[in-house]
Short mmCIF file of N, CA, C and O in Angstrom, two decimals:
data_model
loop_
_atom_site.label_atom_id
_atom_site.label_comp_id
_atom_site.label_asym_id
_atom_site.label_seq_id
_atom_site.Cartn_x
_atom_site.Cartn_y
_atom_site.Cartn_z
N MET A 506 101.51 -64.22 -12.85
CA MET A 506 100.28 -64.26 -12.34
C MET A 506 100.43 -64.25 -10.85
O MET A 506 101.13 -65.08 -10.17
N ASN A 507 99.66 -63.59 -9.97
CA ASN A 507 99.74 -63.45 -8.50
C ASN A 507 98.96 -64.59 -8.02
O ASN A 507 97.91 -65.08 -8.61
N GLU A 508 99.35 -65.17 -6.82
CA GLU A 508 98.50 -66.45 -6.18
C GLU A 508 97.05 -65.87 -5.84
O GLU A 508 96.92 -64.63 -5.13
N VAL A 509 96.23 -66.64 -5.95
CA VAL A 509 94.83 -66.36 -5.24
C VAL A 509 94.54 -67.40 -4.16
O VAL A 509 94.64 -68.67 -4.52
N VAL A 510 94.06 -66.70 -3.29
CA VAL A 510 93.68 -67.63 -1.84
C VAL A 510 92.13 -67.64 -1.92
O VAL A 510 91.67 -66.57 -2.14
N VAL A 511 91.87 -68.98 -1.56
CA VAL A 511 90.18 -69.06 -1.62
C VAL A 511 89.87 -69.82 -0.18
O VAL A 511 90.71 -70.95 0.18
N TRP A 512 89.13 -69.20 0.43
CA TRP A 512 88.93 -69.57 1.77
C TRP A 512 87.31 -70.18 1.59
O TRP A 512 86.47 -69.47 0.86
N TYR A 513 87.14 -71.31 2.01
CA TYR A 513 86.07 -71.94 1.95
C TYR A 513 85.44 -72.65 3.07
O TYR A 513 86.07 -73.17 4.07
N ASP A 514 84.14 -73.15 3.01
CA ASP A 514 83.51 -73.80 4.24
C ASP A 514 83.72 -75.30 4.08
O ASP A 514 82.74 -75.83 3.32
N GLY A 515 84.74 -76.04 4.41
CA GLY A 515 84.64 -77.60 4.40
C GLY A 515 83.69 -78.44 4.85
O GLY A 515 83.40 -79.46 4.62
N ALA A 516 82.79 -77.71 5.86
CA ALA A 516 81.56 -78.53 6.58
C ALA A 516 80.71 -78.43 5.51
O ALA A 516 79.53 -78.95 5.92
N CYS A 517 80.41 -77.51 4.50
CA CYS A 517 79.34 -77.42 3.59
C CYS A 517 79.46 -78.08 2.50
O CYS A 517 80.37 -78.28 1.77
N PRO A 518 78.47 -79.25 2.34
CA PRO A 518 78.39 -80.21 1.10
C PRO A 518 78.42 -79.44 -0.08
O PRO A 518 79.30 -79.96 -1.13
N LEU A 519 78.04 -78.26 -0.29
CA LEU A 519 77.67 -77.74 -1.59
C LEU A 519 79.15 -76.84 -1.96
O LEU A 519 79.46 -76.93 -2.86
N CYS A 520 79.75 -76.40 -0.83
CA CYS A 520 80.98 -75.81 -0.81
C CYS A 520 82.04 -76.75 -1.32
O CYS A 520 82.88 -76.81 -2.22
N ARG A 521 82.06 -78.03 -0.72
CA ARG A 521 83.18 -79.09 -0.79
C ARG A 521 83.07 -79.67 -2.61
O ARG A 521 84.08 -79.44 -3.13
N ARG A 522 81.65 -79.59 -2.94
CA ARG A 522 81.52 -80.11 -4.24
C ARG A 522 82.29 -78.77 -5.39
O ARG A 522 82.79 -79.25 -6.40
N GLU A 523 81.81 -77.72 -5.05
CA GLU A 523 82.32 -76.47 -5.96
C GLU A 523 83.87 -76.43 -5.80
O GLU A 523 84.47 -76.20 -6.84
N ILE A 524 84.28 -76.44 -4.68
CA ILE A 524 85.88 -76.57 -4.43
C ILE A 524 86.45 -77.61 -5.14
O ILE A 524 87.67 -77.47 -5.94
N GLY A 525 86.04 -78.77 -4.91
CA GLY A 525 86.46 -80.09 -5.95
C GLY A 525 86.58 -79.76 -7.23
O GLY A 525 87.30 -80.11 -7.89
N LEU A 526 85.19 -79.21 -7.76
CA LEU A 526 85.27 -78.87 -9.09
C LEU A 526 86.59 -77.79 -9.47
O LEU A 526 87.06 -77.91 -10.41
N MET A 527 86.44 -76.77 -8.79
CA MET A 527 87.57 -75.71 -8.84
C MET A 527 89.14 -76.43 -8.69
O MET A 527 89.96 -76.03 -9.62
N ARG A 528 89.31 -77.22 -8.02
CA ARG A 528 90.66 -78.11 -7.88
C ARG A 528 90.73 -78.73 -9.36
O ARG A 528 92.12 -78.93 -9.72
N ARG A 529 89.96 -79.39 -9.83
CA ARG A 529 90.28 -80.08 -10.96
C ARG A 529 90.43 -79.28 -12.09
O ARG A 529 91.24 -79.62 -12.84
N LEU A 530 89.69 -78.17 -12.05
CA LEU A 530 89.77 -77.05 -13.24
C LEU A 530 91.17 -76.18 -13.10
O LEU A 530 91.79 -75.97 -14.07
N ASP A 531 91.48 -76.02 -11.94
CA ASP A 531 92.95 -75.28 -11.70
C ASP A 531 94.22 -76.25 -12.06
O ASP A 531 94.85 -76.62 -11.13
N ARG A 532 94.50 -76.64 -13.30
CA ARG A 532 95.49 -77.60 -13.56
C ARG A 532 96.84 -76.82 -13.59
O ARG A 532 97.73 -77.23 -13.21
N ARG A 533 96.77 -75.31 -13.42
CA ARG A 533 98.29 -74.40 -13.32
C ARG A 533 98.51 -74.45 -11.82
O ARG A 533 99.52 -73.79 -11.47
N ARG A 534 97.53 -74.70 -10.82
CA ARG A 534 97.63 -74.73 -9.35
C ARG A 534 97.90 -73.28 -9.12
O ARG A 534 98.57 -72.88 -8.35
N ALA A 535 97.16 -72.35 -9.73
CA ALA A 535 97.08 -71.01 -9.37
C ALA A 535 96.51 -70.58 -7.97
O ALA A 535 96.49 -69.47 -7.44
N LEU A 536 95.49 -71.32 -7.70
CA LEU A 536 94.57 -71.35 -6.24
C LEU A 536 95.19 -72.06 -5.16
O LEU A 536 95.57 -72.82 -5.38
N THR A 537 95.19 -71.36 -4.41
CA THR A 537 95.49 -71.94 -2.81
C THR A 537 94.08 -72.08 -2.16
O THR A 537 93.34 -71.05 -1.69
N PHE A 538 93.65 -73.16 -1.67
CA PHE A 538 92.63 -73.27 -0.80
C PHE A 538 92.54 -73.37 0.59
O PHE A 538 93.71 -74.15 0.85
N VAL A 539 92.03 -72.70 1.54
CA VAL A 539 92.03 -72.81 3.06
C VAL A 539 90.81 -73.12 3.39
O VAL A 539 89.30 -72.42 3.20
N ASP A 540 90.32 -74.26 4.06
CA ASP A 540 89.30 -74.79 4.67
C ASP A 540 89.06 -74.04 6.00
O ASP A 540 89.57 -74.45 6.94
N VAL A 541 88.19 -73.19 6.21
CA VAL A 541 87.82 -72.20 7.25
C VAL A 541 87.34 -73.10 8.18
O VAL A 541 87.60 -72.86 9.51
N ALA A 542 86.81 -74.47 7.92
CA ALA A 542 86.03 -75.17 9.22
C ALA A 542 86.81 -76.08 9.78
O ALA A 542 86.66 -76.60 10.65
N GLU A 543 88.32 -76.31 9.25
CA GLU A 543 89.31 -77.05 9.67
C GLU A 543 89.70 -76.44 11.12
O GLU A 543 90.07 -75.31 11.15
N PRO A 544 90.13 -77.61 12.20
CA PRO A 544 90.71 -76.83 13.41
C PRO A 544 91.90 -75.92 13.08
O PRO A 544 92.70 -76.45 12.44
N GLY A 545 92.32 -75.16 13.71
CA GLY A 545 93.33 -74.39 13.78
C GLY A 545 93.56 -73.30 12.45
O GLY A 545 94.44 -72.65 12.17
N ALA A 546 92.57 -73.33 11.57
CA ALA A 546 92.42 -72.53 10.33
C ALA A 546 92.22 -71.14 10.57
O ALA A 546 92.74 -69.99 9.74
N ALA A 547 91.77 -70.58 11.89
CA ALA A 547 91.61 -69.33 12.11
C ALA A 547 92.82 -68.60 12.09
O ALA A 547 92.69 -67.29 11.59
N GLU A 548 93.96 -69.16 12.05
CA GLU A 548 95.30 -68.16 12.16
C GLU A 548 95.52 -67.86 10.55
O GLU A 548 96.06 -66.81 10.19
N ALA A 549 94.64 -68.66 9.64
CA ALA A 549 94.91 -68.14 8.18
C ALA A 549 94.00 -67.36 7.55
O ALA A 549 94.03 -67.09 6.68
N CYS A 550 92.84 -67.07 8.42
CA CYS A 550 91.84 -66.22 7.97
C CYS A 550 92.22 -64.66 8.39
O CYS A 550 92.58 -64.06 9.43
N PRO A 551 91.98 -63.95 7.35
CA PRO A 551 92.07 -62.24 7.56
C PRO A 551 90.94 -61.78 8.25
O PRO A 551 91.20 -60.55 8.79
N LEU A 552 89.75 -62.38 8.32
CA LEU A 552 88.76 -62.01 9.22
C LEU A 552 88.50 -62.91 10.33
O LEU A 552 88.92 -64.06 10.34
N ASP A 553 87.48 -62.81 11.25
CA ASP A 553 87.02 -63.49 12.17
C ASP A 553 86.40 -64.80 11.41
O ASP A 553 85.59 -64.52 10.37
N PRO A 554 86.80 -66.01 11.74
CA PRO A 554 86.28 -67.17 10.82
C PRO A 554 84.70 -67.10 10.71
O PRO A 554 84.28 -67.72 9.65
N ALA A 555 83.83 -66.61 11.44
CA ALA A 555 82.68 -66.97 11.45
C ALA A 555 82.10 -65.71 10.28
O ALA A 555 81.20 -66.08 9.42
N ASP A 556 82.93 -64.59 10.14
CA ASP A 556 82.70 -63.74 8.98
C ASP A 556 83.04 -64.39 7.65
O ASP A 556 82.36 -64.37 6.72
N MET A 557 84.01 -65.26 7.71
CA MET A 557 84.63 -65.82 6.55
C MET A 557 83.64 -66.92 6.20
O MET A 557 83.52 -67.34 5.05
N LEU A 558 83.06 -67.66 7.05
CA LEU A 558 82.03 -68.60 6.54
C LEU A 558 80.75 -67.92 6.21
O LEU A 558 79.84 -68.77 5.76
N SER A 559 80.44 -66.59 6.57
CA SER A 559 79.09 -66.24 6.18
C SER A 559 79.02 -65.83 4.51
O SER A 559 77.99 -65.71 4.07
N ARG A 560 80.06 -65.43 4.12
CA ARG A 560 80.16 -65.27 2.55
C ARG A 560 81.60 -65.89 2.12
O ARG A 560 82.33 -66.23 2.93
N PHE A 561 81.53 -65.90 0.66
CA PHE A 561 82.59 -66.65 0.22
C PHE A 561 83.87 -65.45 -0.03
O PHE A 561 83.61 -64.40 -0.35
N HIS A 562 84.88 -65.67 0.24
CA HIS A 562 86.00 -64.95 0.31
C HIS A 562 87.28 -65.57 -0.37
O HIS A 562 87.54 -66.70 -0.28
N VAL A 563 87.94 -64.53 -0.95
CA VAL A 563 89.21 -64.62 -1.94
C VAL A 563 89.99 -63.61 -1.80
O VAL A 563 89.52 -62.36 -1.58
N ARG A 564 91.39 -63.76 -1.82
CA ARG A 564 92.45 -62.62 -1.94
C ARG A 564 92.87 -62.69 -3.30
O ARG A 564 93.67 -63.82 -3.59
N GLU A 565 93.07 -61.50 -3.98
CA GLU A 565 93.40 -61.66 -5.39
C GLU A 565 94.29 -60.25 -5.16
O GLU A 565 93.86 -59.25 -5.07
N ASP A 566 95.59 -60.37 -5.69
CA ASP A 566 96.70 -59.19 -5.89
C ASP A 566 96.57 -58.56 -4.19
O ASP A 566 96.40 -57.22 -4.47
N GLY A 567 96.46 -59.11 -3.45
CA GLY A 567 96.66 -58.70 -2.07
C GLY A 567 95.23 -57.94 -1.60
O GLY A 567 95.25 -57.53 -0.55
N GLN A 568 94.28 -58.06 -2.41
CA GLN A 568 92.92 -57.42 -2.08
C GLN A 568 92.07 -58.71 -1.59
O GLN A 568 91.70 -59.68 -2.20
N LEU A 569 91.30 -58.41 -0.50
CA LEU A 569 90.43 -59.27 0.02
C LEU A 569 89.00 -59.15 -0.58
O LEU A 569 88.45 -57.76 -0.75
N LEU A 570 88.30 -60.05 -1.17
CA LEU A 570 87.22 -59.75 -1.94
C LEU A 570 86.00 -60.98 -1.30
O LEU A 570 86.68 -61.85 -0.77
N SER A 571 85.02 -60.44 -1.46
CA SER A 571 83.86 -61.40 -1.18
C SER A 571 82.70 -61.50 -2.03
O SER A 571 82.47 -60.57 -3.03
N GLY A 572 81.81 -62.49 -1.79
CA GLY A 572 80.81 -62.63 -2.37
C GLY A 572 81.09 -63.00 -4.20
O GLY A 572 81.98 -63.52 -4.37
N ALA A 573 80.33 -62.17 -4.96
CA ALA A 573 80.43 -62.46 -6.41
C ALA A 573 81.60 -62.05 -7.00
O ALA A 573 82.34 -62.38 -7.66
N ALA A 574 82.43 -60.94 -6.32
CA ALA A 574 83.52 -60.39 -6.58
C ALA A 574 84.66 -61.25 -6.37
O ALA A 574 85.44 -61.60 -7.19
N ALA A 575 84.61 -62.14 -5.52
CA ALA A 575 85.30 -63.48 -4.98
C ALA A 575 85.41 -64.56 -6.16
O ALA A 575 86.36 -64.99 -6.36
N PHE A 576 84.07 -64.81 -6.61
CA PHE A 576 84.18 -65.86 -7.31
C PHE A 576 84.48 -65.48 -8.62
O PHE A 576 85.35 -66.18 -9.29
N ALA A 577 84.31 -64.21 -9.23
CA ALA A 577 85.01 -63.72 -10.44
C ALA A 577 86.54 -63.72 -10.25
O ALA A 577 86.97 -64.27 -11.32
N ALA A 578 86.85 -63.48 -9.04
CA ALA A 578 88.55 -63.68 -9.00
C ALA A 578 88.93 -64.82 -9.41
O ALA A 578 90.01 -65.26 -9.97
N MET A 579 88.35 -65.75 -8.34
CA MET A 579 88.65 -67.26 -8.48
C MET A 579 88.70 -67.85 -10.20
O MET A 579 89.45 -68.58 -10.62
N TRP A 580 87.44 -67.48 -10.72
CA TRP A 580 87.24 -67.91 -12.10
C TRP A 580 88.53 -66.99 -13.17
O TRP A 580 88.96 -67.88 -13.76
N ARG A 581 88.96 -66.04 -12.63
CA ARG A 581 90.01 -65.43 -13.59
C ARG A 581 91.46 -66.17 -13.42
O ARG A 581 92.19 -66.25 -14.41
N ALA A 582 91.26 -66.97 -12.34
CA ALA A 582 92.77 -67.55 -12.15
C ALA A 582 92.66 -68.92 -12.85
O ALA A 582 93.69 -69.67 -12.92
N ILE A 583 91.39 -69.48 -13.39
CA ILE A 583 91.18 -70.87 -14.12
C ILE A 583 90.87 -70.39 -15.50
O ILE A 583 89.93 -69.80 -15.86
N PRO A 584 92.00 -70.74 -16.18
CA PRO A 584 91.83 -70.52 -17.76
C PRO A 584 90.49 -70.77 -18.57
O PRO A 584 90.13 -69.77 -19.27
N ILE A 585 89.95 -71.97 -18.18
CA ILE A 585 88.63 -72.23 -18.87
C ILE A 585 87.51 -71.53 -18.29
O ILE A 585 86.28 -71.13 -19.00
N LEU A 586 87.53 -70.84 -17.38
CA LEU A 586 86.55 -69.85 -16.57
C LEU A 586 87.14 -68.33 -16.63
O LEU A 586 86.13 -67.39 -16.28
N ARG A 587 88.06 -68.17 -17.00
CA ARG A 587 88.50 -66.74 -17.18
C ARG A 587 87.60 -65.82 -17.91
O ARG A 587 87.50 -64.61 -17.29
N PRO A 588 87.23 -66.09 -18.91
CA PRO A 588 86.18 -65.28 -19.55
C PRO A 588 85.01 -64.66 -18.77
O PRO A 588 84.89 -63.39 -18.87
N PHE A 589 84.44 -65.57 -17.83
CA PHE A 589 83.60 -65.24 -16.98
C PHE A 589 83.93 -64.28 -15.99
O PHE A 589 83.33 -63.35 -15.56
N GLY A 590 85.13 -64.46 -15.31
CA GLY A 590 85.91 -63.54 -14.38
C GLY A 590 86.23 -62.06 -14.95
O GLY A 590 85.92 -61.43 -14.15
N LEU A 591 86.77 -62.05 -16.07
CA LEU A 591 86.73 -60.95 -17.14
C LEU A 591 85.50 -60.41 -17.14
O LEU A 591 85.51 -58.99 -16.89
N MET A 592 84.45 -61.04 -17.61
CA MET A 592 83.09 -60.46 -17.78
C MET A 592 82.77 -59.49 -16.64
O MET A 592 82.13 -58.49 -16.60
N ALA A 593 82.97 -60.25 -15.41
CA ALA A 593 82.55 -59.75 -13.96
C ALA A 593 83.40 -58.44 -13.59
O ALA A 593 83.02 -57.77 -12.67
N ARG A 594 84.12 -57.93 -14.43
CA ARG A 594 85.00 -56.81 -14.27
C ARG A 594 83.98 -55.71 -14.40
O ARG A 594 84.45 -54.44 -14.22
N ASN A 595 83.08 -55.91 -15.42
CA ASN A 595 82.11 -54.80 -15.50
C ASN A 595 81.37 -54.69 -14.45
O ASN A 595 80.67 -55.77 -14.01
N GLN A 596 81.09 -53.45 -14.11
CA GLN A 596 80.26 -53.25 -12.84
C GLN A 596 78.80 -53.76 -12.96
O GLN A 596 78.28 -54.24 -11.79
N THR A 597 78.38 -53.54 -14.32
CA THR A 597 77.04 -53.69 -14.31
C THR A 597 76.93 -55.41 -14.12
O THR A 597 75.71 -55.91 -13.48
N VAL A 598 77.66 -56.10 -14.70
CA VAL A 598 77.69 -57.60 -14.45
C VAL A 598 78.05 -57.96 -13.10
O VAL A 598 77.22 -58.85 -12.54
N LEU A 599 78.83 -57.44 -12.28
CA LEU A 599 79.16 -57.63 -11.05
C LEU A 599 77.98 -57.46 -10.12
O LEU A 599 77.77 -58.18 -9.34
N VAL A 600 77.38 -56.29 -10.50
CA VAL A 600 76.07 -56.09 -9.63
C VAL A 600 75.15 -56.94 -9.61
O VAL A 600 74.54 -57.57 -8.66
N LEU A 601 75.04 -57.47 -10.97
CA LEU A 601 73.89 -58.74 -11.19
C LEU A 601 74.13 -59.68 -10.43
O LEU A 601 73.53 -60.36 -9.85
N LEU A 602 75.67 -60.22 -10.64
CA LEU A 602 76.10 -61.46 -10.22
C LEU A 602 76.01 -61.30 -8.56
O LEU A 602 75.75 -62.28 -7.60
N GLU A 603 76.27 -60.27 -7.96
CA GLU A 603 76.25 -60.21 -6.45
C GLU A 603 74.69 -59.98 -5.99
O GLU A 603 74.39 -60.88 -5.19
N ARG A 604 73.79 -59.55 -6.91
CA ARG A 604 72.17 -59.89 -6.42
C ARG A 604 71.86 -61.34 -6.47
O ARG A 604 71.22 -61.72 -5.46
N LEU A 605 72.34 -62.06 -7.50
CA LEU A 605 72.20 -63.41 -7.56
C LEU A 605 72.84 -64.17 -6.41
O LEU A 605 72.31 -65.15 -5.74
N TYR A 606 74.01 -63.82 -6.10
CA TYR A 606 74.72 -64.32 -4.86
C TYR A 606 73.99 -64.22 -3.70
O TYR A 606 73.64 -65.27 -2.75
N VAL A 607 73.39 -63.05 -3.44
CA VAL A 607 72.72 -62.82 -2.00
C VAL A 607 71.51 -63.50 -2.18
O VAL A 607 70.86 -64.00 -1.13
N GLN A 608 70.89 -63.75 -3.13
CA GLN A 608 69.42 -64.49 -3.35
C GLN A 608 69.89 -66.26 -2.99
O GLN A 608 69.16 -66.92 -2.46
N PHE A 609 71.06 -66.66 -3.67
CA PHE A 609 71.64 -68.04 -3.42
C PHE A 609 72.01 -68.14 -1.77
O PHE A 609 71.47 -69.12 -1.22
N LEU A 610 72.24 -67.00 -1.13
CA LEU A 610 72.64 -67.12 0.41
C LEU A 610 71.54 -67.42 1.23
O LEU A 610 71.66 -68.19 2.17
N LYS A 611 70.44 -66.74 0.55
CA LYS A 611 68.95 -67.26 1.38
C LYS A 611 68.66 -68.53 1.36
O LYS A 611 67.96 -68.99 2.16
N VAL A 612 68.86 -69.37 0.26
CA VAL A 612 68.57 -70.62 0.06
C VAL A 612 69.59 -71.58 0.43
O VAL A 612 69.19 -72.92 0.54
N ARG A 613 71.02 -71.15 0.61
CA ARG A 613 71.78 -71.97 0.88
C ARG A 613 71.77 -73.05 1.92
O ARG A 613 71.81 -74.30 1.91
N PRO A 614 71.09 -72.75 3.22
CA PRO A 614 70.68 -73.55 4.23
C PRO A 614 69.98 -74.91 3.78
O PRO A 614 70.05 -75.99 4.37
N HIS A 615 68.82 -74.36 2.87
CA HIS A 615 68.25 -75.63 2.62
C HIS A 615 68.91 -76.50 1.52
O HIS A 615 68.66 -77.57 1.67
N LEU A 616 69.59 -75.67 0.53
CA LEU A 616 70.32 -76.41 -0.22
C LEU A 616 71.32 -77.47 0.24
O LEU A 616 71.48 -78.54 -0.04
N GLN A 617 71.92 -76.92 1.54
CA GLN A 617 72.74 -77.88 2.13
C GLN A 617 72.10 -78.88 3.01
O GLN A 617 72.79 -80.05 2.76
N ARG A 618 71.02 -78.67 3.43
CA ARG A 618 70.35 -80.07 3.86
C ARG A 618 69.92 -81.24 2.99
O ARG A 618 70.08 -82.06 3.36
N LEU A 619 69.48 -80.60 1.76
CA LEU A 619 69.23 -81.53 0.76
C LEU A 619 70.55 -82.26 0.15
O LEU A 619 70.61 -83.40 -0.15
N ALA A 620 71.63 -81.53 0.00
CA ALA A 620 72.90 -82.12 -0.33
C ALA A 620 73.35 -83.11 0.73
O ALA A 620 74.41 -84.04 0.37
N ARG A 621 73.13 -83.12 2.18
CA ARG A 621 73.62 -83.98 3.07
C ARG A 621 72.80 -85.49 2.76
O ARG A 621 73.08 -86.20 3.10
#
């Protein structure tokens, strides 16, 4: 299995909780996590850090993915979540997940304030 790199916003309380859960579930240590909000993290970003913070990004098998496709790639690396990640390989499912993700992005700032 190839390594999966996950970039996340460590300044976001929602993101920290999500990544904390993924770390606990990732018993095989298949995921590498990069906190884009950390000083000096820009060197580890394949895109401008602001772009990396605007959406969720993952590199799977050398391919940079964002949004729902990135979540699906992360899920595929974690055995208990793998079935969900495999379902997202279906284009119809991935399109639906992406629409949900875009809606989530609209309410994310409000949820971040509540989480603080």
